[in-house]
XYZ file of C-alpha atoms in Angstrom:
546
model
C 40.040 0.022 18.969
C 42.188 3.018 19.805
C 40.573 5.881 17.919
C 43.701 8.000 18.359
C 45.600 5.747 15.987
C 45.085 6.271 12.294
C 43.673 3.256 10.511
C 45.817 2.088 7.639
C 44.322 -1.295 6.724
C 40.688 -1.865 5.821
C 39.386 -5.440 5.444
C 37.825 -4.881 2.039
C 36.799 -8.262 0.648
C 38.417 -10.043 3.623
C 35.965 -12.316 5.418
C 38.365 -14.349 7.528
C 38.346 -13.294 11.188
C 41.750 -14.799 11.970
C 43.423 -12.966 9.068
C 41.830 -9.669 10.124
C 43.010 -10.048 13.716
C 46.509 -11.363 13.060
C 47.322 -8.891 10.265
C 46.040 -5.762 11.971
C 43.005 -4.889 9.871
C 40.271 -2.683 11.292
C 37.592 -4.687 13.092
C 34.264 -3.553 14.538
C 33.652 -5.675 17.628
C 30.494 -7.783 17.243
C 31.534 -10.484 19.700
C 29.097 -9.426 22.435
C 26.167 -10.243 20.135
C 27.915 -13.409 18.982
C 28.263 -14.595 22.566
C 24.647 -13.726 23.298
C 23.626 -16.164 20.565
C 25.974 -18.881 21.720
C 25.007 -18.649 25.386
C 21.249 -18.379 24.873
C 20.453 -20.854 22.100
C 21.684 -23.451 19.634
C 20.067 -22.977 16.209
C 19.967 -19.659 14.347
C 19.224 -18.201 10.951
C 20.241 -14.708 9.800
C 19.170 -12.957 6.611
C 21.117 -9.894 5.532
C 22.004 -8.322 2.153
C 25.171 -9.391 0.392
C 28.492 -7.944 1.595
C 26.990 -7.018 4.935
C 29.310 -9.102 7.123
C 27.518 -12.466 7.287
C 30.554 -14.449 6.174
C 32.771 -12.611 8.663
C 30.351 -13.487 11.478
C 30.549 -17.164 10.523
C 34.332 -16.967 10.465
C 34.277 -15.299 13.899
C 32.083 -18.092 15.247
C 34.457 -20.654 13.755
C 37.498 -19.137 15.501
C 35.504 -18.899 18.733
C 34.481 -22.566 18.704
C 38.029 -23.579 17.737
C 39.084 -22.109 21.086
C 41.448 -19.494 19.630
C 41.217 -17.161 22.590
C 44.268 -15.154 21.537
C 42.338 -13.795 18.527
C 39.741 -12.248 20.840
C 42.167 -10.284 22.988
C 40.718 -6.863 23.729
C 37.266 -7.786 22.417
C 34.059 -8.026 24.449
C 33.965 -11.820 24.506
C 37.473 -12.149 25.988
C 36.051 -11.767 29.509
C 33.208 -14.258 28.968
C 32.908 -17.364 31.119
C 33.776 -19.777 28.325
C 35.782 -23.014 28.286
C 37.544 -22.256 24.953
C 37.472 -25.859 23.712
C 38.236 -26.939 20.140
C 34.884 -28.246 18.906
C 34.493 -30.224 15.672
C 33.286 -27.701 13.075
C 31.539 -28.361 9.776
C 31.560 -25.221 7.636
C 29.666 -25.308 4.335
C 30.168 -22.268 2.063
C 27.740 -22.267 -0.863
C 28.915 -18.884 -2.087
C 31.737 -20.070 -4.315
C 29.999 -21.956 -7.156
C 27.861 -21.093 -10.164
C 24.571 -22.950 -9.867
C 23.334 -23.474 -13.405
C 22.681 -27.238 -13.325
C 21.697 -29.945 -10.839
C 25.243 -31.278 -10.716
C 26.574 -27.906 -9.517
C 24.875 -28.313 -6.136
C 25.693 -32.036 -6.125
C 29.387 -31.221 -6.493
C 29.311 -28.768 -3.581
C 27.497 -31.144 -1.218
C 29.653 -34.073 -2.313
C 32.881 -32.153 -1.671
C 31.641 -30.979 1.741
C 30.563 -34.454 2.865
C 33.676 -36.165 1.493
C 35.817 -33.761 3.499
C 33.939 -34.582 6.697
C 34.036 -38.326 5.947
C 37.809 -38.157 5.529
C 37.962 -36.860 9.103
C 35.279 -38.918 10.787
C 34.720 -41.988 8.601
C 32.040 -43.186 6.198
C 29.370 -45.875 6.190
C 28.803 -47.343 2.722
C 25.088 -47.776 3.458
C 24.679 -44.012 3.785
C 24.015 -42.964 0.206
C 21.778 -39.903 0.210
C 23.151 -36.516 1.217
C 20.840 -36.389 4.207
C 21.911 -39.798 5.551
C 25.581 -39.075 4.954
C 25.286 -35.760 6.805
C 23.581 -37.500 9.732
C 26.319 -40.116 9.732
C 29.260 -37.706 9.923
C 27.524 -35.649 12.634
C 27.094 -38.762 14.759
C 30.619 -40.058 14.161
C 32.192 -36.640 14.840
C 30.494 -36.591 18.226
C 31.505 -40.174 18.994
C 35.123 -39.602 17.911
C 35.761 -36.309 19.731
C 33.343 -36.513 22.644
C 32.202 -32.998 21.732
C 29.079 -31.955 19.947
C 29.443 -30.482 16.453
C 29.244 -26.856 15.325
C 27.553 -26.468 11.926
C 28.039 -23.243 9.938
C 26.359 -22.703 6.559
C 27.205 -19.597 4.549
C 24.787 -18.326 1.857
C 22.477 -21.340 2.071
C 20.226 -19.789 -0.602
C 22.805 -19.101 -3.339
C 21.650 -22.066 -5.500
C 18.017 -20.952 -5.199
C 18.752 -17.320 -6.059
C 20.847 -18.210 -9.082
C 18.133 -20.505 -10.446
C 15.274 -17.988 -10.262
C 13.361 -18.293 -13.528
C 14.182 -22.007 -13.907
C 11.369 -23.763 -12.056
C 12.698 -27.288 -12.646
C 16.112 -26.397 -11.250
C 14.532 -24.544 -8.330
C 12.509 -27.638 -7.433
C 15.560 -29.888 -7.657
C 17.583 -27.581 -5.424
C 14.751 -27.237 -2.912
C 14.358 -30.991 -2.612
C 18.089 -31.582 -2.223
C 18.584 -28.845 0.376
C 15.455 -29.770 2.330
C 16.685 -33.342 2.773
C 20.216 -32.187 3.565
C 19.254 -29.576 6.161
C 16.767 -31.994 7.715
C 19.748 -33.645 9.422
C 20.128 -30.576 11.634
C 16.896 -31.456 13.414
C 17.177 -35.247 13.443
C 20.724 -35.042 14.853
C 20.049 -32.522 17.590
C 21.783 -34.715 20.196
C 25.074 -34.396 18.294
C 24.968 -30.646 17.594
C 26.354 -27.937 19.857
C 25.481 -24.953 17.680
C 24.212 -24.264 14.141
C 24.169 -20.970 12.287
C 22.831 -20.504 8.745
C 23.033 -17.276 6.757
C 21.573 -16.107 3.486
C 20.173 -13.158 1.615
C 16.625 -14.496 1.487
C 14.363 -16.881 3.339
C 12.609 -19.567 1.322
C 10.375 -20.397 4.217
C 6.928 -20.514 5.716
C 4.801 -19.072 2.957
C 5.811 -21.713 0.444
C 3.152 -20.800 -2.086
C 3.224 -20.287 -5.803
C 0.126 -18.749 -7.346
C -0.925 -19.407 -10.909
C -1.707 -16.292 -12.843
C -3.461 -15.737 -16.150
C -1.757 -12.344 -16.297
C 0.051 -9.884 -14.075
C -1.744 -9.129 -10.812
C -1.616 -5.396 -10.356
C -2.838 -5.180 -6.771
C -2.970 -7.128 -3.538
C -6.634 -8.104 -3.901
C -6.069 -9.643 -7.329
C -3.032 -11.496 -6.084
C -4.974 -12.970 -3.174
C -7.561 -14.393 -5.576
C -4.952 -16.322 -7.530
C -5.011 -20.092 -7.106
C -2.376 -21.487 -4.704
C -0.022 -24.294 -5.552
C 2.090 -25.659 -2.691
C 5.868 -25.581 -3.121
C 8.507 -27.487 -1.205
C 9.882 -25.272 1.572
C 13.560 -25.584 2.367
C 12.953 -24.760 6.039
C 9.710 -26.677 6.611
C 11.445 -29.238 8.841
C 13.697 -26.701 10.574
C 11.199 -25.249 13.001
C 13.925 -25.322 15.662
C 15.815 -22.516 13.883
C 15.548 -19.112 15.573
C 15.298 -16.458 12.871
C 17.089 -13.414 14.308
C 16.836 -11.373 11.095
C 14.204 -8.977 12.478
C 14.808 -9.306 16.220
C 15.791 -5.967 17.800
C 18.389 -7.662 20.037
C 20.381 -8.586 16.921
C 19.696 -5.580 14.721
C 23.359 -4.549 14.836
C 24.964 -7.979 14.413
C 26.072 -7.058 10.871
C 26.766 -3.644 9.401
C 28.071 -0.510 11.131
C 26.032 1.721 13.409
C 26.518 5.488 13.733
C 28.092 4.950 17.148
C 30.455 2.288 15.802
C 31.428 4.514 12.886
C 32.377 7.393 15.172
C 34.119 5.170 17.720
C 36.202 3.124 15.269
C 36.730 5.390 12.271
C 36.638 9.006 13.440
C 40.222 9.758 12.387
C 39.573 8.109 9.017
C 36.498 10.292 8.511
C 38.664 13.359 9.203
C 41.057 12.240 6.454
C 38.130 11.591 4.103
C 36.734 15.043 4.851
C 40.098 16.698 4.144
C 40.426 14.821 0.848
C 36.983 16.059 -0.265
C 37.176 19.642 1.056
C 34.534 19.019 3.706
C 34.263 19.587 7.426
C 34.144 16.438 9.515
C 30.425 16.789 10.198
C 29.687 17.450 6.527
C 31.535 14.224 5.771
C 29.482 12.302 8.343
C 26.319 13.758 6.772
C 27.414 12.575 3.317
C 28.265 9.092 4.589
C 24.869 8.921 6.290
C 23.027 10.048 3.160
C 24.887 7.658 0.855
C 25.321 4.492 2.927
C 23.187 4.549 6.099
C 19.488 3.801 6.489
C 19.152 0.016 6.721
C 16.549 -0.954 9.335
C 15.924 -4.595 10.172
C 13.215 -4.235 12.819
C 10.479 -1.812 13.819
C 11.728 -1.167 17.349
C 14.566 1.224 16.566
C 14.955 4.277 14.383
C 18.725 3.823 14.209
C 19.887 2.785 10.773
C 22.841 0.595 9.887
C 25.557 1.563 7.425
C 26.544 -0.706 4.572
C 30.027 -1.800 5.749
C 31.375 -2.568 2.278
C 30.649 0.898 0.918
C 31.860 2.655 4.076
C 35.192 0.802 4.172
C 35.818 1.394 0.469
C 35.038 5.089 0.827
C 37.322 5.482 3.832
C 40.092 3.535 2.126
C 40.060 5.251 -1.281
C 38.696 8.606 -0.018
C 36.315 8.771 -2.965
C 32.507 8.660 -2.737
C 31.162 6.038 -5.146
C 28.437 3.379 -5.313
C 30.780 0.583 -4.236
C 28.158 -1.921 -3.060
C 25.974 -1.580 -6.112
C 28.925 -1.858 -8.484
C 29.824 -5.309 -7.132
C 26.696 -7.012 -8.428
C 23.877 -6.460 -10.872
C 20.456 -7.523 -9.552
C 19.288 -9.174 -12.789
C 17.092 -11.676 -10.930
C 15.287 -8.784 -9.219
C 14.492 -7.067 -12.518
C 13.375 -10.419 -13.912
C 10.795 -10.740 -11.134
C 9.635 -7.129 -11.414
C 9.040 -7.498 -15.146
C 7.514 -10.964 -14.836
C 4.893 -9.815 -12.330
C 4.151 -6.535 -14.108
C 4.625 -4.858 -10.757
C 3.852 -1.105 -10.602
C 7.127 0.406 -9.448
C 5.496 3.297 -7.612
C 3.904 0.719 -5.266
C 7.341 -0.353 -3.989
C 7.178 2.373 -1.360
C 3.398 2.406 -0.867
C 2.252 -1.182 -0.398
C 1.939 -2.533 3.153
C 3.295 -6.005 3.926
C 3.071 -8.297 6.936
C 6.147 -9.709 8.674
C 5.355 -13.212 7.373
C 5.338 -11.880 3.822
C 8.623 -10.011 4.281
C 10.298 -13.078 5.745
C 9.636 -15.335 2.790
C 10.203 -14.853 -0.923
C 8.171 -17.870 -1.970
C 5.409 -15.513 -3.107
C 7.777 -13.677 -5.442
C 5.818 -14.767 -8.517
C 3.012 -12.488 -7.362
C 4.853 -9.900 -5.271
C 8.586 -9.161 -5.676
C 8.853 -6.840 -2.649
C 10.091 -9.473 -0.135
C 12.888 -10.312 -2.571
C 13.797 -6.624 -2.904
C 13.712 -6.182 0.878
C 15.787 -9.214 1.767
C 18.308 -8.453 -0.978
C 18.932 -4.987 0.476
C 17.402 -2.801 -2.236
C 14.514 -1.799 0.032
C 14.413 -1.503 3.812
C 11.873 -0.923 6.577
C 10.570 2.648 6.751
C 7.225 2.714 8.554
C 5.440 0.233 10.804
C 1.714 0.165 11.571
C 1.495 -1.362 15.035
C -2.279 -1.717 14.917
C -2.246 -3.940 11.844
C 1.330 -5.243 12.055
C 2.271 -4.115 8.557
C 5.380 -2.498 7.107
C 6.082 0.064 4.417
C 9.388 -0.120 2.584
C 11.711 2.419 0.991
C 15.198 2.783 -0.399
C 17.739 2.763 2.444
C 20.062 5.407 1.041
C 21.161 7.356 -2.017
C 23.649 4.747 -3.219
C 20.998 2.051 -3.490
C 18.285 4.272 -4.969
C 20.589 5.850 -7.519
C 22.147 2.545 -8.549
C 18.879 0.642 -8.700
C 16.998 3.257 -10.730
C 19.891 3.572 -13.172
C 19.964 -0.187 -13.527
C 16.208 -0.292 -14.220
C 16.417 2.371 -16.923
C 17.243 0.151 -19.949
C 14.732 -2.487 -18.843
C 11.793 -0.121 -18.400
C 12.303 2.348 -21.221
C 11.950 1.934 -24.969
C 15.114 0.939 -26.742
C 15.827 4.056 -28.780
C 17.570 4.036 -32.121
C 18.906 7.511 -31.429
C 20.453 7.174 -27.968
C 20.921 10.942 -27.721
C 17.133 11.312 -27.674
C 17.066 10.001 -24.113
C 20.283 11.413 -22.742
C 19.407 12.391 -19.172
C 21.814 15.375 -19.111
C 19.903 16.942 -22.021
C 16.587 16.651 -20.167
C 18.163 18.206 -17.088
C 19.561 21.126 -19.104
C 16.126 21.722 -20.655
C 14.505 21.849 -17.213
C 17.168 24.087 -15.702
C 17.100 26.468 -18.706
C 13.303 26.788 -18.738
C 13.027 25.094 -22.140
C 9.693 23.355 -21.532
C 9.051 22.830 -25.233
C 12.475 21.266 -25.779
C 11.902 18.986 -22.806
C 8.553 17.808 -24.172
C 9.821 17.282 -27.712
C 12.634 15.198 -26.324
C 10.219 13.143 -24.184
C 7.851 12.735 -27.143
C 10.696 11.529 -29.326
C 11.824 9.120 -26.646
C 8.544 7.190 -26.874
C 8.098 7.623 -30.629
C 11.467 6.100 -31.531
C 11.270 3.252 -29.058
C 11.480 -0.490 -29.613
C 9.375 -1.807 -26.733
C 10.898 -4.552 -24.613
C 8.144 -4.803 -21.978
C 4.729 -5.673 -23.369
C 1.486 -6.417 -21.574
C -0.506 -3.870 -19.589
C 0.466 -0.617 -21.338
C -0.931 1.521 -18.524
C 1.438 -0.151 -16.067
C 4.216 0.071 -18.640
C 3.721 3.818 -19.117
C 3.527 4.336 -15.374
C 6.721 2.352 -14.753
C 8.587 4.092 -17.572
C 7.768 7.525 -16.187
C 8.510 6.378 -12.640
C 12.055 5.386 -13.643
C 12.557 8.514 -15.733
C 11.365 11.051 -13.156
C 13.045 9.224 -10.284
C 16.324 9.498 -12.156
C 15.625 13.135 -13.028
C 14.990 13.735 -9.319
C 18.640 13.121 -8.488
C 19.443 16.414 -10.204
C 16.326 18.602 -9.800
C 13.514 18.660 -7.249
C 10.829 16.236 -8.473
C 7.676 15.172 -6.636
C 5.288 12.541 -7.948
C 1.688 12.002 -6.891
C -0.197 8.989 -8.208
C -3.915 8.354 -8.531
C -5.623 5.549 -10.425
C -2.480 4.642 -12.325
C -1.745 8.234 -13.387
C 1.274 10.239 -12.375
C 1.140 13.976 -11.618
C 4.575 15.560 -11.490
C 5.915 18.751 -9.914
C 9.429 19.826 -10.931
C 11.164 22.784 -9.293
C 14.424 24.580 -9.993
C 15.678 27.916 -8.594
C 14.154 29.738 -11.590
C 11.287 27.545 -12.826
C 8.301 25.482 -11.692
C 6.753 22.771 -13.891
C 3.362 21.168 -13.210
C 2.781 18.114 -15.388
C -0.564 16.308 -15.568
C -0.552 12.975 -17.383
C -3.532 11.220 -18.900
C -4.068 7.903 -20.616
C -6.147 7.667 -23.814
C -7.671 11.150 -23.408
C -6.061 14.417 -24.535
C -3.847 17.266 -23.364
C -6.785 19.646 -22.909
C -8.313 17.318 -20.311
C -5.004 17.259 -18.473
C -4.648 21.056 -18.488
C -8.252 21.485 -17.383
C -7.566 19.267 -14.358
C -4.586 21.436 -13.382
C -6.914 24.434 -13.325
C -9.899 22.733 -11.679
C -7.827 21.152 -8.945
C -5.891 24.352 -8.282
C -2.482 22.710 -8.609
C -0.860 26.064 -9.427
C -2.356 28.045 -6.519
C 0.545 27.378 -4.091
C 2.825 29.178 -6.580
C 0.614 32.253 -7.183
C 3.059 34.603 -5.448
C 6.165 32.651 -6.416
C 8.536 34.798 -8.556
C 9.647 31.768 -10.562
C 8.247 31.177 -14.039
C 5.492 28.554 -14.018
C 4.827 26.026 -16.795
C 1.606 23.988 -16.839
C 1.943 20.975 -19.124
C -0.791 18.554 -20.149
C 0.292 15.202 -21.579
C -1.644 12.257 -23.028
C -0.227 8.782 -23.632
C -1.986 6.524 -26.145
C -1.884 2.883 -25.107
C -2.892 1.887 -28.628
C -0.138 3.855 -30.363
C 2.294 3.283 -27.460
C 3.474 6.881 -27.488
C 2.726 10.418 -26.322
C 0.226 11.577 -28.946
C -0.787 14.946 -27.481
C 0.803 17.582 -25.237
C 0.314 21.272 -24.547
C 2.053 23.944 -22.492
C 0.309 26.919 -20.928
């Protein structure tokens, strides 16, 4: 792309490669990685968050295998040693339906197979979806003399939309397992196959029965296993490139690609927001960068949807988060009673991250594969990963979305107005802050019952994480308790929280542990606050300020 020319058209919501190329939309060239796949293998699976460019990659592959060389003029693959034939292509897009009953998936598979049978013929003895798929693959090869290209977009959409409905999940798993099984049994007829999705219902196909929420890894490991049907159990010929460093940049926008393709657009964005160009790049990086899909590179990937919207409208907003509400993620977090603070502390193996079939005991793989968490640290000795929020857009949006689910439903909504808490902190009104927090719990109608210690911990996690977007908040956890340090230009607050004890015990710990010593010569006013939460009364029943 000529970076001297100003970009006028951004492919927001456009996932068709041919339309982008013929109508002059901006395009970040990913064809070198596409050709690497095509020339080195035949069967691939890619997991990436929604709106990250998976559908566009499938469309690019489709145009490539249709032999439309003119669309690739000026792109990396144009010079490749390729025959540019028009292969038979079977493209199944599962992203367009609402999967709330067994017939919803039946209708999609029926329409897909009927379309292929209109082209390549049907055998009346082929009645199941799996046999019909095998039949059209074979006949397409026999009719054209060319092996078939199979492209499946959002293979997991039915499974994601049926989370919480075990019967429907099982029905979908069984149907898809039999259907996708044709990809292995018909290898002789297939040139190339590429499946995409948000998640991987794969190897660790285990559901564990629980008598209650498992609050730590050891408890979860002791739960009794019950084998589930795995969608991919027969597809061991699929190469999962989701975490391979060679394909880390196959979707999304890298820093280098952003500067190469959109530098003039960033200048315009900077001008519109009274920033320098480098300040604008810093803001884009903070808001939309940070996705890491393997442990071998420190380079993050930008969310393309948010970047393109920001460049187009010249307004910084949470575009990606606004396009979908992760209700199924909150459902799993609440169902498992997962301690939210552990989201960025627990260590997970690669096998765990690559499958969400353990989501009934640990929702982190689902959060990772859906794009709400990303890789942060890797322990090479033990082969484990720590996760974190990729950027400010995701953290801000996710915490705000959690707020009504993890906080008491107050009759007086003004009691928990975040701006009022922020004003109290900034103005040094420690007593007003505490009365407001006390009232927040006292007036609440509790939606999340169960382990009240975990509930209290999660409530405060959401609250102080949200408060941290406006003032400097640090949280330190120990044995389910949260110690909080809040700093503003004029004030320092040290909060010690206890469960089923009293405020004096909390204040005594502040003194005994020397929490205030680092601020002995600090000119700012210091508040030491002891707080006790009663799990029996389900409220803050004691607090003191010194």
